[in-house]
Coordinates of C-alpha atoms and ligand atoms in Angstrom, one line a residue:
X16 CA 10.5 -91.4 41.8
X17 CA 11.0 -93.5 38.8
X18 CA 11.4 -91.8 35.4
X19 CA 10.4 -93.6 32.3
X20 CA 11.2 -92.9 28.5
X21 CA 13.9 -90.9 27.4
X22 CA 15.9 -89.4 30.2
X23 CA 16.5 -85.7 30.2
X24 CA 18.8 -83.6 32.4
X25 CA 19.0 -79.9 33.0
X26 CA 22.4 -78.4 32.4
X27 CA 23.7 -75.1 33.4
X28 CA 24.5 -73.2 30.2
X29 CA 27.2 -71.3 31.9
X30 CA 29.3 -74.0 33.4
X31 CA 27.8 -77.4 32.4
X32 CA 26.5 -78.5 36.0
X33 CA 23.8 -81.1 35.6
X34 CA 20.6 -81.6 37.5
X35 CA 17.7 -84.1 37.3
X36 CA 15.5 -81.1 38.3
X37 CA 15.2 -77.7 37.0
X38 CA 16.9 -75.2 39.3
X39 CA 16.6 -71.4 39.4
X40 CA 20.3 -71.0 40.5
X41 CA 23.3 -73.0 39.6
X42 CA 24.8 -74.4 42.7
X43 CA 28.2 -74.7 41.1
X44 CA 28.8 -71.3 39.4
X45 CA 26.1 -69.2 41.0
X46 CA 24.4 -68.2 37.7
X47 CA 20.7 -67.6 37.8
X48 CA 18.2 -69.0 35.3
X49 CA 20.8 -70.8 33.4
X50 CA 19.3 -74.4 33.3
X51 CA 18.1 -75.8 30.0
X52 CA 16.7 -79.3 29.5
X53 CA 18.8 -81.6 27.4
X54 CA 18.5 -85.3 26.2
X55 CA 20.9 -87.2 28.3
X56 CA 23.7 -88.9 26.3
X57 CA 23.8 -92.7 26.4
X58 CA 27.1 -93.7 27.8
X59 CA 28.7 -96.3 25.5
X60 CA 29.7 -99.8 26.9
X61 CA 33.5 -99.1 26.4
X62 CA 33.1 -96.2 28.9
X63 CA 34.2 -93.4 26.8
X64 CA 32.4 -90.4 28.1
X65 CA 33.6 -86.8 27.4
X66 CA 32.0 -85.3 30.2
X67 CA 34.1 -87.3 32.4
X68 CA 37.2 -86.2 30.6
X69 CA 37.9 -90.0 30.1
X70 CA 39.0 -89.6 26.5
X71 CA 40.0 -92.8 24.7
X72 CA 42.3 -92.0 21.6
X73 CA 43.3 -95.4 20.7
X74 CA 43.9 -98.8 22.5
X75 CA 46.5 -97.4 25.0
X76 CA 49.2 -99.5 26.7
X77 CA 51.7 -98.3 29.1
X78 CA 54.8 -96.9 27.4
X79 CA 58.2 -96.4 28.7
X80 CA 58.9 -92.9 29.6
X81 CA 62.2 -92.9 27.9
X82 CA 60.7 -94.3 24.6
X83 CA 58.3 -91.4 24.2
X84 CA 59.3 -88.9 21.5
X85 CA 59.3 -85.4 22.6
X86 CA 57.6 -83.2 20.1
X87 CA 58.9 -79.9 21.3
X88 CA 61.2 -79.4 18.4
X89 CA 58.4 -79.8 15.9
X90 CA 56.6 -76.5 16.8
X91 CA 55.1 -74.6 13.9
X92 CA 55.8 -71.0 13.7
X93 CA 53.4 -68.7 12.1
X94 CA 55.9 -65.8 11.8
X95 CA 53.3 -63.7 13.6
X96 CA 55.6 -63.2 16.5
X97 CA 52.9 -62.2 19.2
X98 CA 50.7 -65.1 18.2
X99 CA 53.8 -67.6 18.5
X100 CA 54.9 -66.3 21.9
X101 CA 51.5 -66.6 23.5
X102 CA 51.4 -70.2 22.4
X103 CA 54.7 -70.8 24.1
X104 CA 56.9 -70.6 21.0
X105 CA 54.8 -71.8 18.2
X106 CA 52.0 -74.2 17.4
X107 CA 52.3 -77.8 18.7
X108 CA 51.0 -80.3 15.9
X109 CA 48.1 -82.1 17.4
X110 CA 47.0 -79.6 19.9
X111 CA 43.6 -78.2 20.2
X112 CA 43.5 -74.4 20.8
X113 CA 40.5 -72.4 22.1
X114 CA 40.4 -68.7 21.2
X115 CA 37.7 -66.8 23.3
X116 CA 36.5 -63.2 23.0
X117 CA 33.5 -60.9 22.7
X118 CA 31.9 -60.8 19.3
X119 CA 33.7 -58.1 17.2
X120 CA 37.0 -58.0 19.0
X121 CA 39.0 -59.6 16.1
X122 CA 39.0 -63.4 16.4
X123 CA 38.1 -64.2 12.8
X124 CA 40.6 -61.4 11.7
X125 CA 43.5 -63.0 13.7
X126 CA 42.8 -66.5 12.7
X127 CA 42.3 -65.5 9.0
X128 CA 45.9 -64.1 9.2
X129 CA 47.1 -67.2 11.0
X130 CA 45.5 -69.4 8.4
X131 CA 47.4 -67.4 5.6
X132 CA 50.6 -67.9 7.2
X133 CA 50.2 -71.5 7.9
X134 CA 48.8 -72.4 4.4
X135 CA 51.9 -70.5 3.0
X136 CA 54.4 -72.3 5.3
X137 CA 53.0 -75.9 5.9
X138 CA 50.3 -76.7 3.3
X139 CA 46.6 -76.9 3.0
X140 CA 44.6 -75.3 5.8
X141 CA 40.8 -75.5 6.2
X142 CA 38.9 -72.6 7.6
X143 CA 35.4 -73.8 8.4
X144 CA 32.9 -71.0 9.2
X145 CA 29.5 -71.5 10.5
X146 CA 28.8 -67.7 10.7
X147 CA 30.0 -66.2 7.5
X148 CA 29.6 -67.3 3.8
X149 CA 32.9 -68.1 1.9
X150 CA 32.4 -64.8 0.1
X151 CA 32.5 -62.7 3.3
X152 CA 35.5 -64.5 4.4
X153 CA 37.1 -63.9 1.1
X154 CA 36.2 -60.1 1.3
X155 CA 37.9 -60.0 4.9
X156 CA 40.9 -61.7 3.3
X157 CA 41.2 -59.1 0.6
X158 CA 40.9 -56.4 3.1
X159 CA 43.8 -58.0 5.0
X160 CA 45.8 -58.3 1.8
X161 CA 46.3 -61.9 1.8
X162 CA 46.1 -64.3 -1.1
X163 CA 46.7 -67.7 0.2
X164 CA 46.9 -70.6 -2.3
X165 CA 46.5 -73.3 0.2
X166 CA 43.7 -71.9 2.2
X167 CA 40.5 -73.6 1.7
X168 CA 37.1 -72.2 3.0
X169 CA 34.0 -74.3 4.0
X170 CA 30.7 -72.8 5.1
X171 CA 29.4 -75.6 7.1
X172 CA 27.6 -76.3 10.7
X173 CA 27.3 -79.9 10.7
X174 CA 30.1 -81.8 12.5
X175 CA 29.9 -85.0 10.5
X176 CA 29.9 -83.1 7.1
X177 CA 33.0 -81.0 8.3
X178 CA 34.8 -84.4 9.3
X179 CA 34.1 -85.7 5.7
X180 CA 35.7 -82.7 4.2
X181 CA 38.7 -83.0 6.5
X182 CA 39.1 -86.5 5.4
X183 CA 39.0 -85.7 1.9
X184 CA 41.3 -82.5 2.1
X185 CA 43.8 -83.8 4.7
X186 CA 44.7 -80.3 5.8
X187 CA 47.7 -79.5 7.9
X188 CA 45.8 -77.1 10.2
X189 CA 42.0 -76.5 10.8
X190 CA 40.1 -73.6 12.1
X191 CA 36.5 -73.7 13.3
X192 CA 34.7 -70.4 13.4
X193 CA 32.9 -70.7 15.7
X194 CA 32.5 -73.8 17.9
X195 CA 29.1 -72.5 19.0
X196 CA 27.7 -72.9 15.5
X197 CA 28.7 -76.4 14.9
X198 CA 26.4 -79.1 15.7
X199 CA 26.7 -83.0 15.8
X200 CA 23.9 -85.3 14.5
X201 CA 24.4 -87.4 17.6
X202 CA 22.8 -84.9 19.8
X203 CA 19.3 -83.5 19.8
X204 CA 20.2 -80.3 21.6
X205 CA 20.5 -77.1 19.6
X206 CA 24.0 -75.6 18.4
X207 CA 25.6 -73.7 21.1
X208 CA 24.3 -75.8 24.1
X209 CA 26.7 -76.9 26.5
X210 CA 26.3 -80.5 25.4
X211 CA 26.9 -79.6 21.7
X212 CA 29.9 -77.6 22.1
X213 CA 31.4 -80.2 24.5
X214 CA 30.7 -82.9 21.9
X215 CA 32.2 -80.9 19.1
X216 CA 35.3 -79.9 21.1
X217 CA 35.8 -83.5 22.3
X218 CA 35.6 -84.7 18.7
X219 CA 37.9 -82.2 17.4
X220 CA 40.3 -83.1 20.3
X221 CA 40.2 -86.7 19.1
X222 CA 40.9 -85.5 15.5
X223 CA 43.7 -83.4 16.4
X224 CA 45.7 -86.0 18.3
X225 CA 44.9 -88.8 15.6
X226 CA 45.8 -86.5 12.6
X227 CA 48.7 -84.7 14.6
X228 CA 47.2 -81.4 13.1
X229 CA 46.5 -78.3 15.2
X230 CA 42.9 -77.5 15.4
X231 CA 41.8 -73.8 16.5
X232 CA 38.3 -73.4 18.0
X233 CA 36.9 -70.0 18.1
X234 CA 34.4 -69.4 20.9
X235 CA 32.3 -66.3 21.6
X236 CA 32.2 -65.0 25.2
X237 CA 28.8 -63.6 25.9
X238 CA 27.8 -61.9 29.2
X239 CA 24.2 -63.0 29.1
X240 CA 25.0 -66.8 29.3
X241 CA 22.5 -67.9 26.7
X242 CA 25.3 -69.4 24.7
X243 CA 27.6 -71.9 26.2
X244 CA 30.8 -69.9 26.7
X245 CA 34.2 -71.2 26.4
X246 CA 34.4 -71.6 30.1
X247 CA 32.6 -75.1 29.5
X248 CA 35.4 -76.1 27.2
X249 CA 38.4 -74.9 29.2
X250 CA 39.2 -78.4 30.7
X251 CA 38.9 -80.3 27.3
X252 CA 41.3 -78.2 25.2
X253 CA 45.1 -77.9 25.4
X254 CA 45.3 -74.3 25.3
X255 CA 43.0 -71.4 26.0
X256 CA 43.7 -68.0 24.5
X257 CA 41.5 -64.9 25.1
X258 CA 41.5 -61.9 22.8
X259 CA 40.5 -58.8 24.9
X260 CA 40.5 -55.1 24.3
X261 CA 38.0 -52.3 24.4
X262 CA 36.0 -51.7 21.2
X263 CA 36.9 -48.1 21.1
X264 CA 40.6 -48.7 21.5
X265 CA 42.6 -50.1 18.7
X266 CA 44.8 -52.3 20.8
X267 CA 43.9 -55.9 21.4
X268 CA 45.5 -58.3 24.1
X269 CA 45.8 -62.0 23.4
X270 CA 46.3 -63.9 26.8
X271 CA 47.1 -67.5 27.4
X272 CA 44.7 -68.5 30.2
X273 CA 45.8 -72.2 30.0
X274 CA 48.5 -73.8 28.0
X275 CA 49.6 -77.3 28.2
X276 CA 52.6 -76.7 26.2
X277 CA 53.9 -73.5 27.6
X278 CA 53.6 -70.7 30.3
X279 CA 50.2 -69.5 31.0
X280 CA 49.7 -65.7 31.4
X281 CA 51.8 -64.9 28.3
X282 CA 50.5 -61.7 26.6
X283 CA 50.7 -60.7 22.9
X284 CA 49.7 -57.3 22.0
X285 CA 48.1 -56.3 18.8
X286 CA 47.0 -53.2 17.1
X287 CA 43.9 -53.4 15.1
X288 CA 44.5 -51.6 11.8
X289 CA 42.6 -51.2 8.5
X290 CA 44.8 -54.2 7.3
X291 CA 44.1 -56.3 10.2
X292 CA 45.8 -57.2 13.4
X293 CA 49.5 -56.0 13.7
X294 CA 51.9 -57.1 16.6
X295 CA 53.1 -54.5 18.9
X296 CA 56.8 -55.3 19.5
X297 CA 57.4 -52.6 22.2
X298 CA 54.2 -52.6 24.3
X299 CA 55.8 -50.3 26.9
X300 CA 56.0 -47.5 24.4
X301 CA 52.4 -48.1 23.4
X302 CA 51.2 -48.1 27.1
X303 CA 53.1 -44.9 28.0
X304 CA 52.4 -43.0 24.8
X305 CA 49.5 -41.0 26.2
X306 CA 50.9 -40.4 29.6
X307 CA 49.9 -37.0 31.1
X308 CA 53.4 -35.6 32.0
X309 CA 53.5 -33.4 35.1
X310 CA 50.1 -34.6 36.5
X311 CA 49.7 -36.0 40.0
X312 CA 48.4 -39.6 40.6
X313 CA 50.5 -41.1 37.7
X314 CA 53.3 -43.8 38.3
X315 CA 55.1 -46.1 35.9
X316 CA 55.7 -49.6 37.1
X317 CA 57.7 -52.4 35.6
X318 CA 56.1 -55.8 35.6
X319 CA 56.9 -59.1 34.2
X320 CA 54.0 -60.5 32.1
X321 CA 54.7 -64.0 30.8
X322 CA 58.6 -63.9 29.9
X323 CA 58.7 -60.2 29.0
X324 CA 59.2 -57.1 31.2
X325 CA 56.7 -54.3 30.4
X326 CA 56.2 -50.7 31.5
X327 CA 52.7 -49.6 32.5
X328 CA 51.2 -46.6 33.8
X329 CA 49.0 -46.7 36.9
X330 CA 46.8 -43.7 37.6
X331 CA 45.2 -43.0 41.0
X332 CA 42.5 -40.5 41.9
X333 CA 41.9 -39.6 45.5
X334 CA 39.0 -37.5 45.9
X335 CA 36.9 -36.7 49.0
X336 CA 33.8 -38.7 49.1
X337 CA 30.3 -37.3 49.4
X338 CA 29.2 -40.0 51.8
X339 CA 31.0 -41.0 55.0
X340 CA 32.9 -43.9 53.8
X341 CA 35.1 -43.7 50.7
X342 CA 34.5 -46.1 47.7
X343 CA 37.5 -48.0 46.3
X344 CA 37.3 -48.7 42.5
X345 CA 40.0 -50.4 40.5
X346 CA 40.6 -51.7 37.0
X347 CA 43.4 -54.0 36.2
X348 CA 44.7 -54.4 39.8
X349 CA 43.0 -56.5 42.5
X350 CA 40.7 -54.5 44.6
X351 CA 41.6 -56.4 47.9
X352 CA 45.3 -55.6 47.2
X353 CA 44.5 -51.9 46.8
X354 CA 42.4 -52.0 50.0
X355 CA 45.3 -53.5 51.8
X356 CA 47.8 -50.9 50.6
X357 CA 45.4 -48.0 51.5
X358 CA 45.1 -49.5 55.1
X359 CA 49.0 -49.7 55.2
X360 CA 49.3 -46.1 54.1
X361 CA 46.8 -45.0 56.8
X362 CA 48.4 -47.0 59.5
X363 CA 52.3 -46.5 58.6
X364 CA 52.4 -43.2 56.8
X365 CA 49.6 -41.5 58.6
X366 CA 47.4 -40.5 55.5
X367 CA 43.7 -40.0 56.3
X368 CA 42.1 -41.8 53.4
X369 CA 39.0 -43.5 54.8
X370 CA 36.8 -40.6 53.9
X371 CA 38.1 -40.5 50.4
X372 CA 37.0 -42.2 47.2
X373 CA 40.0 -43.9 45.6
X374 CA 40.2 -44.9 42.0
X375 CA 43.1 -46.9 40.7
X376 CA 43.4 -47.7 37.0
X377 CA 46.0 -49.7 34.9
X378 CA 46.1 -47.9 31.7
X379 CA 45.7 -49.8 28.5
X380 CA 43.0 -52.3 29.6
X381 CA 45.5 -54.9 30.9
X382 CA 45.6 -56.5 34.3
X383 CA 48.6 -57.4 36.3
X384 CA 48.5 -59.6 39.3
X385 CA 52.2 -59.6 40.1
X386 CA 53.0 -58.1 43.6
X387 CA 55.6 -55.7 42.2
X388 CA 52.9 -53.3 41.2
X389 CA 52.2 -52.6 44.9
X390 CA 54.7 -49.9 45.1
X391 CA 53.3 -48.3 41.9
X392 CA 49.8 -48.3 43.4
X393 CA 51.2 -46.7 46.7
X394 CA 53.2 -44.1 44.8
X395 CA 50.2 -43.2 42.5
X396 CA 47.9 -42.9 45.5
X397 CA 50.2 -40.8 47.5
X398 CA 51.0 -38.7 44.5
X399 CA 47.4 -38.0 43.9
X400 CA 46.6 -37.4 47.7
X401 CA 49.4 -34.9 48.2
X402 CA 48.9 -33.6 44.7
X403 CA 52.5 -33.8 43.9
X404 CA 53.6 -35.3 40.4
X405 CA 56.2 -38.1 40.3
X406 CA 59.1 -37.4 38.2
X407 CA 58.3 -38.6 34.7
X408 CA 61.6 -40.6 34.4
X409 CA 61.0 -42.5 37.5
X410 CA 59.9 -46.2 37.3
X411 CA 58.7 -47.9 40.6
X412 CA 58.2 -51.5 41.4
X413 CA 58.3 -53.7 44.4
X414 CA 56.2 -55.7 46.7
X415 CA 55.0 -53.8 49.8
X416 CA 54.7 -55.5 53.0
X417 CA 52.2 -54.8 55.9
X418 CA 54.7 -53.0 57.9
X419 CA 55.2 -50.5 55.0
X420 CA 58.4 -52.1 54.0
X421 CA 59.5 -52.8 50.3
X422 CA 60.3 -56.5 50.2
X423 CA 63.2 -57.9 48.5
X424 CA 63.4 -60.8 46.4
X425 CA 63.6 -63.5 49.1
X426 CA 64.3 -67.2 48.4
X427 CA 61.0 -68.2 50.0
X428 CA 59.1 -66.6 47.2
X429 CA 60.6 -68.9 44.7
X430 CA 57.9 -71.4 44.0
X431 CA 59.6 -74.3 42.2
X432 CA 63.3 -74.4 42.5
X433 CA 64.3 -72.0 45.4
X434 CA 65.4 -73.5 48.7
X435 CA 63.1 -72.7 51.4
X436 CA 64.3 -71.4 54.8
X437 CA 63.6 -73.9 57.6
X438 CA 60.0 -73.5 59.0
X439 CA 58.5 -71.6 56.1
Ligands
LIG5 P1 36.2 -59.9 13.4 O1 37.5 -60.5 13.2 O2 35.0 -60.1 12.5 O3 35.6 -60.2 14.8 P2 35.2 -61.5 15.7 O4 35.5 -62.7 14.7 O5 35.9 -61.5 17.0 O6 33.7 -61.3 15.8 O7 36.6 -58.4 13.5 C1 35.7 -57.4 14.0 C2 36.0 -56.0 13.8 O8 37.4 -55.8 13.4 C3 35.1 -55.3 12.7 O9 34.3 -54.5 13.4 C4 36.0 -54.7 11.7 C5 37.3 -54.7 12.4 N1 38.4 -54.9 11.3 C6 39.3 -54.0 11.1 O10 39.4 -52.9 11.8 N2 40.4 -54.1 10.3 C7 40.4 -55.2 9.6 O11 41.4 -55.5 8.7 C8 39.3 -56.3 9.7 C9 39.4 -57.4 8.9 C10 38.5 -56.1 10.6
LIG6 MG1 34.1 -63.8 13.7

């Protein structure tokens, strides 16, 4: 069927999948009712399409590997230690960093503090807000006790106007709060749609690389999928950080989900106070502070998150199920891993757990996917099942195998450098 006139496509607002027809369910991410009609972008003759990831920065020619300047020594430190660590040891000039998180979690607060430090250390910083007026941002700044001379606030939602101001001010760092509120004149779709946020992020990527300044994009993560989530941007930006935490608790976790300039999975732990986010230098102390001493079902595990070892409490509750088969509910540890360890306890240790509900919870809202938590899970479940508390000064860690053995650090588990035994 030939289509005449301006062509439109239907794009999934969750993941960006495009289709000529409206679809009820996205075949890519499985989201229901997420397709919205958008005007298709005309692809320029020079073949620069952001959606294909084919970014063209300038007239590129092959460069000798040895002649490329390494940039690693030029990282900019903010002095906010937890933030610098999550970025892999400071900010890389020219990088595009996305900071995602639910509304109200503290993204604007964190970035205001970062803007303050950067403006003090490196020169003018531009904070563009499409959500709040300059006065609101100033009020927050006063609450945080910051008085930065080099921080400029701009309340604007039009991308082209923001670029004009950037050209005028020539800032050393740019913060966009939030990417979902900014729109480009080039597209007809509404701010916050997948095509707009991609266009905006793509333009800021070019800007960051051309001016060699860091650009921070704040992105709201919403559960209903109505606003294009940061997921749609993850492949465009250099680094993706998520600010997480429970509203009713004071601590916040900044997690690197992707980092082209450092290790992913780095964690930064903050506490939300009346004067903004303050780094927690010893997270283990915080995670163990409310530990119920002498209670069964609680075990302390040591795990490496990023580059830092951390002590975390695992709690398990084993209770007889009202229905024939027990439920398994986990928070912070993978449910399939727990199911496997429970099966191991049944088969190898002789515990009868199939008729019991088992809840396993990693205290503090963090999640750990390291195999070393296995033994902690096993110990906590066994402690709850037998109702015997574990000695409060004991730390357990180790990967548990299917035969019920605690596995050592064998060479074949090393992924990059370790030599692998033959046949593995
Ligand atoms: P905010 O940074 O505006 O969240 P986001 O940008 O992610 O939507 O902060 C949200 C909450 O943080 C708000 O409910 C008030 C609280 N808050 C503090 O507890 N202390 C502070 O110093 C500030 C500035 C905010
Ligand atoms: Mg905000």
